[in-house]
GROMACS .gro file of C-alpha atoms in nm:
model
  359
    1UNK     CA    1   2.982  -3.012   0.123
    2UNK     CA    2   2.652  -2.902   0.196
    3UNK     CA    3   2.648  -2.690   0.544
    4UNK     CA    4   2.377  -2.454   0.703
    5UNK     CA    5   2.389  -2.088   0.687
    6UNK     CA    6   2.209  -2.052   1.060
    7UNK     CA    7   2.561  -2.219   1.136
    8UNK     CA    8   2.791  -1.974   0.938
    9UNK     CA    9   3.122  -1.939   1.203
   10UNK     CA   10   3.158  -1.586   1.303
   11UNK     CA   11   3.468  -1.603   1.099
   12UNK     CA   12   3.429  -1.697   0.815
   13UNK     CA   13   3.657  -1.551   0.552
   14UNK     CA   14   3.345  -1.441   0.320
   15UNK     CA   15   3.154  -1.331   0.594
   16UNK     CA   16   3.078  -0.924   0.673
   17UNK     CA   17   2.840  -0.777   0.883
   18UNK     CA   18   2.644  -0.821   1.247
   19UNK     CA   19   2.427  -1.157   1.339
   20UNK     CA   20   2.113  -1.048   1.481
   21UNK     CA   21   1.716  -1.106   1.486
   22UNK     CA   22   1.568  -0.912   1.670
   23UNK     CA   23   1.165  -0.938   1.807
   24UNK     CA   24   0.844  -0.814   1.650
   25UNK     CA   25   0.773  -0.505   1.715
   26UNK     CA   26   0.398  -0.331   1.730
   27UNK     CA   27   0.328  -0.038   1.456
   28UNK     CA   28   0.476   0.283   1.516
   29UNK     CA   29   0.188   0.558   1.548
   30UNK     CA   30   0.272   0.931   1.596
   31UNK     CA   31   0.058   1.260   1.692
   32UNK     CA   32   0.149   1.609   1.527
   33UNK     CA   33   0.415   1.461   1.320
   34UNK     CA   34   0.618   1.647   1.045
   35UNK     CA   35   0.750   1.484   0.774
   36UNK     CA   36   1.023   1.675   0.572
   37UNK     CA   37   1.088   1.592   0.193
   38UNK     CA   38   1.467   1.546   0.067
   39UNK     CA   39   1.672   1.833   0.096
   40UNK     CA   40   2.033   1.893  -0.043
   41UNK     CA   41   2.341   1.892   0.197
   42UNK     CA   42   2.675   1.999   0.147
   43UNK     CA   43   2.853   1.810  -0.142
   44UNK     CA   44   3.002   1.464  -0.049
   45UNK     CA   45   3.093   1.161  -0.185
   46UNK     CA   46   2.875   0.915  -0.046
   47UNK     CA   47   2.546   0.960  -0.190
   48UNK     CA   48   2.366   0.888   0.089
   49UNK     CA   49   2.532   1.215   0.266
   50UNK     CA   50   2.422   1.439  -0.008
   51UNK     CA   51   2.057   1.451   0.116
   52UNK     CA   52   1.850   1.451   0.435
   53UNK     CA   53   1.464   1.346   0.512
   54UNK     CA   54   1.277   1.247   0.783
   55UNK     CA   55   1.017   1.207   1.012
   56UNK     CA   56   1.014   1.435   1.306
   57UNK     CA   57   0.757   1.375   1.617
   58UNK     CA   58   0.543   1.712   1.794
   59UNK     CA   59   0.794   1.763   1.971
   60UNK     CA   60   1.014   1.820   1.684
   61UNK     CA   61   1.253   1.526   1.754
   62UNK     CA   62   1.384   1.337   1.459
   63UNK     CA   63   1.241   0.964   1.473
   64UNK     CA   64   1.559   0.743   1.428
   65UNK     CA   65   1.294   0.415   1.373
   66UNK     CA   66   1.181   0.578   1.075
   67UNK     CA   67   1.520   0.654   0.867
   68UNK     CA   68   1.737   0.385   0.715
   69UNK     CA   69   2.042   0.251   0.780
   70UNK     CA   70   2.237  -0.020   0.571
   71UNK     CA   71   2.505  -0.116   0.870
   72UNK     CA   72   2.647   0.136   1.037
   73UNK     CA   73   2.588   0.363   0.736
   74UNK     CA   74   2.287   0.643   0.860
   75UNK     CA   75   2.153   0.698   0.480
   76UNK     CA   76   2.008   1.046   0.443
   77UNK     CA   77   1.915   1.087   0.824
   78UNK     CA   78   1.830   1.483   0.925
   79UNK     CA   79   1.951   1.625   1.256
   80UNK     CA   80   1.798   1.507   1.578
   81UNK     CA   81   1.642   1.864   1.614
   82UNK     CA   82   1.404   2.002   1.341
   83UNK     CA   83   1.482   2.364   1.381
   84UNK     CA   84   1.875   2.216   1.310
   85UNK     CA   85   1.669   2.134   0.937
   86UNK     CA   86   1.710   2.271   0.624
   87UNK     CA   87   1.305   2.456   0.606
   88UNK     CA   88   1.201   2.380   0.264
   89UNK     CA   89   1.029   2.676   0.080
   90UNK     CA   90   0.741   2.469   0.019
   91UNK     CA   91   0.366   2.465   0.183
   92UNK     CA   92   0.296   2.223   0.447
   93UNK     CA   93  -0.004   1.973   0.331
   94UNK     CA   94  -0.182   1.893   0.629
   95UNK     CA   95  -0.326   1.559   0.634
   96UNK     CA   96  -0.592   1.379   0.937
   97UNK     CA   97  -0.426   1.047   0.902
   98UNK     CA   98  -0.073   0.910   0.676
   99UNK     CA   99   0.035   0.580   0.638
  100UNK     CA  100   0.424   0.643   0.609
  101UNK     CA  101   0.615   0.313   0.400
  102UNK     CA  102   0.941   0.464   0.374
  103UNK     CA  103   1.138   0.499   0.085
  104UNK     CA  104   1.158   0.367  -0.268
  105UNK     CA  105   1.515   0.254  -0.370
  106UNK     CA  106   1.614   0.272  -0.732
  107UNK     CA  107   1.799  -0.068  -0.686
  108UNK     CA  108   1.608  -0.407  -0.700
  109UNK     CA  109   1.736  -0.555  -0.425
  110UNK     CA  110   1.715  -0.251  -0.183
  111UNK     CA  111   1.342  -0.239  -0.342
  112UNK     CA  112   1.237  -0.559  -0.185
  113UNK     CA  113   1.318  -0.547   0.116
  114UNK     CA  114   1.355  -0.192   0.240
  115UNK     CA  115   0.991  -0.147   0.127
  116UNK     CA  116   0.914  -0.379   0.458
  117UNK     CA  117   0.742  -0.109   0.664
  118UNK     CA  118   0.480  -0.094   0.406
  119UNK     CA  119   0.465  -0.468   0.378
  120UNK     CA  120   0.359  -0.421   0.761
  121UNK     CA  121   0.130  -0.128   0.693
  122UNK     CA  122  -0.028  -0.390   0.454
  123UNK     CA  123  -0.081  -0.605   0.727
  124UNK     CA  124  -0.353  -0.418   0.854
  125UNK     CA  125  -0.428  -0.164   0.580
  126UNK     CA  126  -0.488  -0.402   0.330
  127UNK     CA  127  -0.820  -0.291   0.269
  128UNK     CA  128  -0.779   0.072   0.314
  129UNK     CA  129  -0.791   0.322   0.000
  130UNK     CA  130  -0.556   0.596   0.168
  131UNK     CA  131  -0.272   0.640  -0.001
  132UNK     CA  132   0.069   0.531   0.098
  133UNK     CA  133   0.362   0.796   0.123
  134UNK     CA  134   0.670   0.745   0.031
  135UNK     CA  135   1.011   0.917   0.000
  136UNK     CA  136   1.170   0.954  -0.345
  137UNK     CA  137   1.592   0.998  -0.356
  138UNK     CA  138   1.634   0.857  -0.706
  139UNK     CA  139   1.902   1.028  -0.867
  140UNK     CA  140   1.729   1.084  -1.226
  141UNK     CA  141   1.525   1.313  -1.394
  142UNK     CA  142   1.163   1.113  -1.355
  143UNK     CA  143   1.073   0.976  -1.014
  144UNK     CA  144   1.127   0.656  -0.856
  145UNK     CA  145   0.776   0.494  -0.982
  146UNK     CA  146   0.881   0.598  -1.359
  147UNK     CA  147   1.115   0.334  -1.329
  148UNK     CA  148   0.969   0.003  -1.474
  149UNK     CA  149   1.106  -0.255  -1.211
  150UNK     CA  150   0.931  -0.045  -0.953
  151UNK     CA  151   0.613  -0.052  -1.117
  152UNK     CA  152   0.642  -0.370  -1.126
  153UNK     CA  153   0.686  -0.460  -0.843
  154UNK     CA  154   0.428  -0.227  -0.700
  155UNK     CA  155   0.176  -0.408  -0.942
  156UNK     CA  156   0.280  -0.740  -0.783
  157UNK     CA  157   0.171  -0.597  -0.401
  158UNK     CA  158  -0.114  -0.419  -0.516
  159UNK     CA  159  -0.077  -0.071  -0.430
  160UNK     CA  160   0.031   0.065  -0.723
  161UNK     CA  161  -0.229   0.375  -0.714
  162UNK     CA  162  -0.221   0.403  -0.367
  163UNK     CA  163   0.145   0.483  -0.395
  164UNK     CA  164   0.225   0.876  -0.310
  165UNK     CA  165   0.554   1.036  -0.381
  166UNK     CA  166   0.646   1.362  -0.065
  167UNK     CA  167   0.770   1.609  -0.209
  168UNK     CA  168   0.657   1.867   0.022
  169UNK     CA  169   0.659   1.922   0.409
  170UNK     CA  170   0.378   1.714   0.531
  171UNK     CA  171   0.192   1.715   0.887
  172UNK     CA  172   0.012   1.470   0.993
  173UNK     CA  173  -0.274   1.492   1.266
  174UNK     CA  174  -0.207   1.099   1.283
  175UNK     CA  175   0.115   0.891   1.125
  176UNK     CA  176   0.139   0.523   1.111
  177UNK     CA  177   0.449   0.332   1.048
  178UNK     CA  178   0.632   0.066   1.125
  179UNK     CA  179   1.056   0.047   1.234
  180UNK     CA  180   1.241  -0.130   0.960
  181UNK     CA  181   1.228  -0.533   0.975
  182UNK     CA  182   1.549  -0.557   0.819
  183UNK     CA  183   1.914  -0.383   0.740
  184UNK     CA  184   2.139  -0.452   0.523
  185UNK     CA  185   2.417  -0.627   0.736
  186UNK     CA  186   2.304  -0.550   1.062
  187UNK     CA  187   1.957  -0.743   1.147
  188UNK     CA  188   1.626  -0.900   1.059
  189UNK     CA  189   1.294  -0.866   1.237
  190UNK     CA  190   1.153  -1.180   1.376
  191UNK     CA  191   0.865  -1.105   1.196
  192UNK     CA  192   1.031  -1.011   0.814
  193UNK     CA  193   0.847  -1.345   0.652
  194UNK     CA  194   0.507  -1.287   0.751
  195UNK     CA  195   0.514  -0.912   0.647
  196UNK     CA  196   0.661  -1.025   0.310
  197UNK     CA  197   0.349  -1.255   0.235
  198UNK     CA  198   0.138  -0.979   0.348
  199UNK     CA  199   0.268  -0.767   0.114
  200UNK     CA  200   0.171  -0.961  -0.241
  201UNK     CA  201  -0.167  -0.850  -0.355
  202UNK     CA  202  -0.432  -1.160  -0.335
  203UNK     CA  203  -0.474  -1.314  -0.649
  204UNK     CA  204  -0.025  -1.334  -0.731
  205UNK     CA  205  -0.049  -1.509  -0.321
  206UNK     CA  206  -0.312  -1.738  -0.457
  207UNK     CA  207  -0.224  -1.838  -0.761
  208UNK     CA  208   0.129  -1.944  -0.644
  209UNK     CA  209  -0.057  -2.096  -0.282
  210UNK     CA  210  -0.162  -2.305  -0.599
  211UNK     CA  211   0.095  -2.409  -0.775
  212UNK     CA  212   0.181  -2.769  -0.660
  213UNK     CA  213   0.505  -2.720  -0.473
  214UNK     CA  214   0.766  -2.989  -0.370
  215UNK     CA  215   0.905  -2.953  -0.723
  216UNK     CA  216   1.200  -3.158  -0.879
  217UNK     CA  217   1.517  -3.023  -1.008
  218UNK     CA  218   1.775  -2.734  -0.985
  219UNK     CA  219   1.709  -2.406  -1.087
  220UNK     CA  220   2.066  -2.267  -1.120
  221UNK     CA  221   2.063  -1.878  -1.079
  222UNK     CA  222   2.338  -1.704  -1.308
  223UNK     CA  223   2.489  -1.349  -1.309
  224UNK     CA  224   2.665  -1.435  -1.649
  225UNK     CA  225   2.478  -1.194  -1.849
  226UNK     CA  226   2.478  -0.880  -1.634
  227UNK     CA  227   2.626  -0.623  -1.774
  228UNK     CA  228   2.710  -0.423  -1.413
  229UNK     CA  229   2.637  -0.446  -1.036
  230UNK     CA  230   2.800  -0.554  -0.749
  231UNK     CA  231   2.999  -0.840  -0.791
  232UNK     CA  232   3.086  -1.043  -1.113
  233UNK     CA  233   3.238  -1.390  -1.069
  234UNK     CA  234   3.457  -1.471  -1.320
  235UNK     CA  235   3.428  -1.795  -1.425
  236UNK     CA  236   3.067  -1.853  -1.406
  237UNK     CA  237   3.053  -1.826  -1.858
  238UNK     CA  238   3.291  -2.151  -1.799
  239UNK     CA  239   3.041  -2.329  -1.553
  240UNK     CA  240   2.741  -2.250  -1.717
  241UNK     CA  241   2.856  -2.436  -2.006
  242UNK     CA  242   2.957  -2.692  -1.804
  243UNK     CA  243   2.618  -2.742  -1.661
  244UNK     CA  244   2.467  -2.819  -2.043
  245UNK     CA  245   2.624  -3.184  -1.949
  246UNK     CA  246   2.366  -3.198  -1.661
  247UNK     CA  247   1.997  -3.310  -1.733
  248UNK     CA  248   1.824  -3.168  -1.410
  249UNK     CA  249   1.987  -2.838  -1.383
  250UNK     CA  250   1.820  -2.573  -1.531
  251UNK     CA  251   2.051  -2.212  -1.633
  252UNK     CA  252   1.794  -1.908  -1.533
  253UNK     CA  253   1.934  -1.563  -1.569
  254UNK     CA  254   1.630  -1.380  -1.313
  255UNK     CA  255   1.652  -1.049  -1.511
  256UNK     CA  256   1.495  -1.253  -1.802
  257UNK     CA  257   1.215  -1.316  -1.611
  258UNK     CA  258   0.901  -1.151  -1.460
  259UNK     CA  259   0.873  -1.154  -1.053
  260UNK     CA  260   0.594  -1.395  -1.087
  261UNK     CA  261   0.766  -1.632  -1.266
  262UNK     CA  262   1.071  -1.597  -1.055
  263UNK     CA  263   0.885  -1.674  -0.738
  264UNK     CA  264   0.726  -1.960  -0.912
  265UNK     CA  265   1.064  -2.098  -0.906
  266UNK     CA  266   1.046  -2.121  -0.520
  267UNK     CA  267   0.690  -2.376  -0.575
  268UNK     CA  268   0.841  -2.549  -0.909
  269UNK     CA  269   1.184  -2.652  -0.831
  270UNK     CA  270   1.349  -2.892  -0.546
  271UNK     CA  271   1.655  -2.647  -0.488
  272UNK     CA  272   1.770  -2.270  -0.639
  273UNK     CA  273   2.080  -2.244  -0.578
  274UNK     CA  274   2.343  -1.956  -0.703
  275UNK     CA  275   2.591  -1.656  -0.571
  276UNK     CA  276   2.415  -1.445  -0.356
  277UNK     CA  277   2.215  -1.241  -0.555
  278UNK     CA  278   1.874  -1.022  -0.475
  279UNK     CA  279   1.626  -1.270  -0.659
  280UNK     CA  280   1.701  -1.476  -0.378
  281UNK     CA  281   1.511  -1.254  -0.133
  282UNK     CA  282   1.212  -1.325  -0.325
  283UNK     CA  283   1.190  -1.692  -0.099
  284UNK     CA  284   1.018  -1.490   0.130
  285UNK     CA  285   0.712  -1.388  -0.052
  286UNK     CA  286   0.680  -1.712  -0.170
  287UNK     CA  287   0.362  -1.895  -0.021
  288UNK     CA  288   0.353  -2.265   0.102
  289UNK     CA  289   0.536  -2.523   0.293
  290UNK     CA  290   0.677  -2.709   0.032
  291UNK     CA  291   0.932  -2.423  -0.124
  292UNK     CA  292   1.281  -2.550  -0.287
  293UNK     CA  293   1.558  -2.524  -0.072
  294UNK     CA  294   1.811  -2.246  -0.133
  295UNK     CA  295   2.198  -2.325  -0.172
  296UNK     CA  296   2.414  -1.988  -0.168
  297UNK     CA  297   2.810  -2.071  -0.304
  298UNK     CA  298   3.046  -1.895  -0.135
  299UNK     CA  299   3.332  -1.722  -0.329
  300UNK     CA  300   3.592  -1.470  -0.187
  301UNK     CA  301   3.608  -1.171   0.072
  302UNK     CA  302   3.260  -1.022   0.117
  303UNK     CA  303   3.102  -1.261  -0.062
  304UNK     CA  304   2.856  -1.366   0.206
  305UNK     CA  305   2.675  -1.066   0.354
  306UNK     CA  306   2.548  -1.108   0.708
  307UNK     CA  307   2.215  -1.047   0.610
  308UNK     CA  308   2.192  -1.401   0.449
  309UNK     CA  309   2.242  -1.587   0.809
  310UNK     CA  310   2.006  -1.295   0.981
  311UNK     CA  311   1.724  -1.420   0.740
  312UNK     CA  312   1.808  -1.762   0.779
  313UNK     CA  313   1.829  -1.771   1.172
  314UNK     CA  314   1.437  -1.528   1.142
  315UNK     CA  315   1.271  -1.779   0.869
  316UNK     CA  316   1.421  -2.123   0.963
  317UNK     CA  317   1.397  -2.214   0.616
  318UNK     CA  318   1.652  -2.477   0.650
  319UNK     CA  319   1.864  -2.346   0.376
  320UNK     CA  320   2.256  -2.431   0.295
  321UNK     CA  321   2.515  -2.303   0.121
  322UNK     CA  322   2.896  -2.447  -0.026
  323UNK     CA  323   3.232  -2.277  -0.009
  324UNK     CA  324   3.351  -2.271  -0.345
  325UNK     CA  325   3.657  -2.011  -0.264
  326UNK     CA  326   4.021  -2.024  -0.420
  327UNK     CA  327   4.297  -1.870  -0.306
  328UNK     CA  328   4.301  -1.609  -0.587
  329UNK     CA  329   4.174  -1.289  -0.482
  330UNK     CA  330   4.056  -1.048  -0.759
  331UNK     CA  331   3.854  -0.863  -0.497
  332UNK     CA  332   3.973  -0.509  -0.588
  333UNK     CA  333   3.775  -0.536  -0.922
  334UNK     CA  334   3.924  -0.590  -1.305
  335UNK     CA  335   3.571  -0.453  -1.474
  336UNK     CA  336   3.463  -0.079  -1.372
  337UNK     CA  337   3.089  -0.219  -1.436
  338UNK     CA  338   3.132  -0.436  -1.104
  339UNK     CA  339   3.222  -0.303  -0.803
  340UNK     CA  340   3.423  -0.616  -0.764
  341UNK     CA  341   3.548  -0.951  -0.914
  342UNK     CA  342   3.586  -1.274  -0.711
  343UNK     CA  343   3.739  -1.595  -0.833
  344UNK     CA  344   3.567  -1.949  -0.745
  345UNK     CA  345   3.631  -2.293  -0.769
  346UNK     CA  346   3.431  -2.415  -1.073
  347UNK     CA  347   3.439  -2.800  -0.963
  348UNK     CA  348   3.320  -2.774  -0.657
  349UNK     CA  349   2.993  -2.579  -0.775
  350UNK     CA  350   2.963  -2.820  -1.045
  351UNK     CA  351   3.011  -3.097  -0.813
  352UNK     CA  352   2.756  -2.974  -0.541
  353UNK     CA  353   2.498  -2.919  -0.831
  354UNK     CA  354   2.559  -3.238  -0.953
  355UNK     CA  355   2.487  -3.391  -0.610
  356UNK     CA  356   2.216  -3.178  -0.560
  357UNK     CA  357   2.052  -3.256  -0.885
  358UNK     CA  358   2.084  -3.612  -0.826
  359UNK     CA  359   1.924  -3.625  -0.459
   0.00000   0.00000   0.00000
């Protein structure tokens, strides 16, 4: 019942997206670089055509390494010329040195890990007090740090005041950086986990480092309260109260809980298992050898991101995952709060967490 994700077939119904790790890669550094804030583009649908930013080199060529993409999707990446940019009316700041993280995503999921080139900058400029730039494309009045999540997670790797917002052209004598370590269905840097546990601030690394670890127990990860997001499952109100009936599985709904306490789940429980869901990044900045095991179920088209086996096949974490699909496909959606709806066959979760809490 149990199988590994580094051994996901290529096609599997649930699977979407490429398999790839790809190898460390050294700090980006950059002479006379310019560093444009967002600017609007002609209306479109897709948000992340409405906008461009970037980072442009002396020679004024757009740095592809330092722009996002989430598969094939280029999100708000300028022309490959600057002078083909949009000049923003603003001043240039001129700055001797800037440590360049990325950007900020409104979304919690995208927050964790698309913050990964400043969980490398943090590798080595852990101790520095120069601030850390980021771009902002939140679509809201106040900026992407007003929002509390953000802050909170900011808190959690301890750069909370070094944290600087562009919002005006910026050249840099010197820029440091660092290509992303991981996109959204595409790949995952060789080095993701060790840039993750550089990332938490000292004392939240050490206080989990000791918590006792090998812990006992399920800790069953539910979406059943969210009121929106990506995907709802349908029956999971029916197997959560199905689950009362067993003794070692514990019901957690992750937005009920701080970040500390949910990676304190990864030192305090044998297994966390649930439907893929971004809590479940948090594995990574979890300290220790002893960390429960993860167990993804796998319900309906699109269910299983690529991403998922690309972190797998980079950590070696040894982590599994059940097919729990039905032949019912509510995929298109029935609740304009989810993007979509897939069906899953409640025994067989309830029978896998029933194994799994008895091992």
């Amino acid at each position: 019942m149990l199988k590994p994700l580094a051994r996901v077939p290529a096609d599997h119904p649930s699977l979407w997206g490429r398999v790839e790790v790809r190898p460390a890669r050294p700090l980006i550094q950059l002479q006379d670089a310019l560093v444009l804030p967002p600017y609007p583009l002609a209306p479109a649908a897709e948000w992340w055509r409405r906008r461009a930013y970037g980072v442009f080199d002396g020679q004024g060529e757009h740095v592809p390494d330092l722009s996002d993409r989430r598969g094939e999707r280029r999100i708000c990446h300028p022309p490959s010329r600057l002078e083909a940019c949009a000049q923003p009316r603003q001043p240039v700041l001129e700055l001797p040195l800037m440590l360049y993280g990325g950007t900020l995503y409104n979304h919690y999921g995208h927050l964790l890990m698309e913050t990964g080139r400043a969980y490398q900058l943090l590798r080595e400029h852990r101790q520095s007090d120069l601030p850390i730039w980021f771009h902002d494309i939140t679509p809201r009045r106040r900026p992407v740090t007003g929002l509390g999540f953000v802050r909170q997670w900011l808190r959690c790797l301890g750069i909370r005041k070094r944290v600087m917002l562009i919002r005006q052209p910026i050249r840099a004598r010197q820029l440091i950086s660092a290509a992303a370590i991981y996109n959204d269905r595409a790949f995952v840097s060789q080095d993701l986990r060790a840039a993750c546990l550089a990332g938490l601030r000292a004392p939240l690394f050490e206080t989990l480092a000791k918590r006792r670890g090998g812990g006992r127990g399920v800790a069953y990860l539910s979406r059943h309260k969210l009121q929106g997001g990506s995907t709802r499952f349908t029956q999971e109100p029916a197997l959560v109260e199905r689950l009362a009936e067993l003794k070692h599985v514990d019901v957690i709904c992750p937005e009920e809980l701080t970040n500390p306490e949910k990676l304190q789940l990864y030192r305090d429980y044998a297994v966390v298992a649930g439907f893929p869901q971004s809590s479940m990044h948090l594995k990574l900045f979890a300290p220790g050898e002893q960390l429960a095991r993860q167990v993804l179920f796998v319900a309906g088209p699109q269910c299983l991101s690529s991403s998922w086996v690309n972190l797998e096949l980079a950590t070696g974490f040894g982590d599994t995952y059940v097919d729990c699909g039905v032949d019912a496909d509510l995929s298109a959606g029935d609740d304009p709060a989810f993007q979509r709806s897939n069906s899953f066959d409640v025994e067989a979760v309830f029978r896998a967490l029933r194994q799994l809490a008895a091992a």
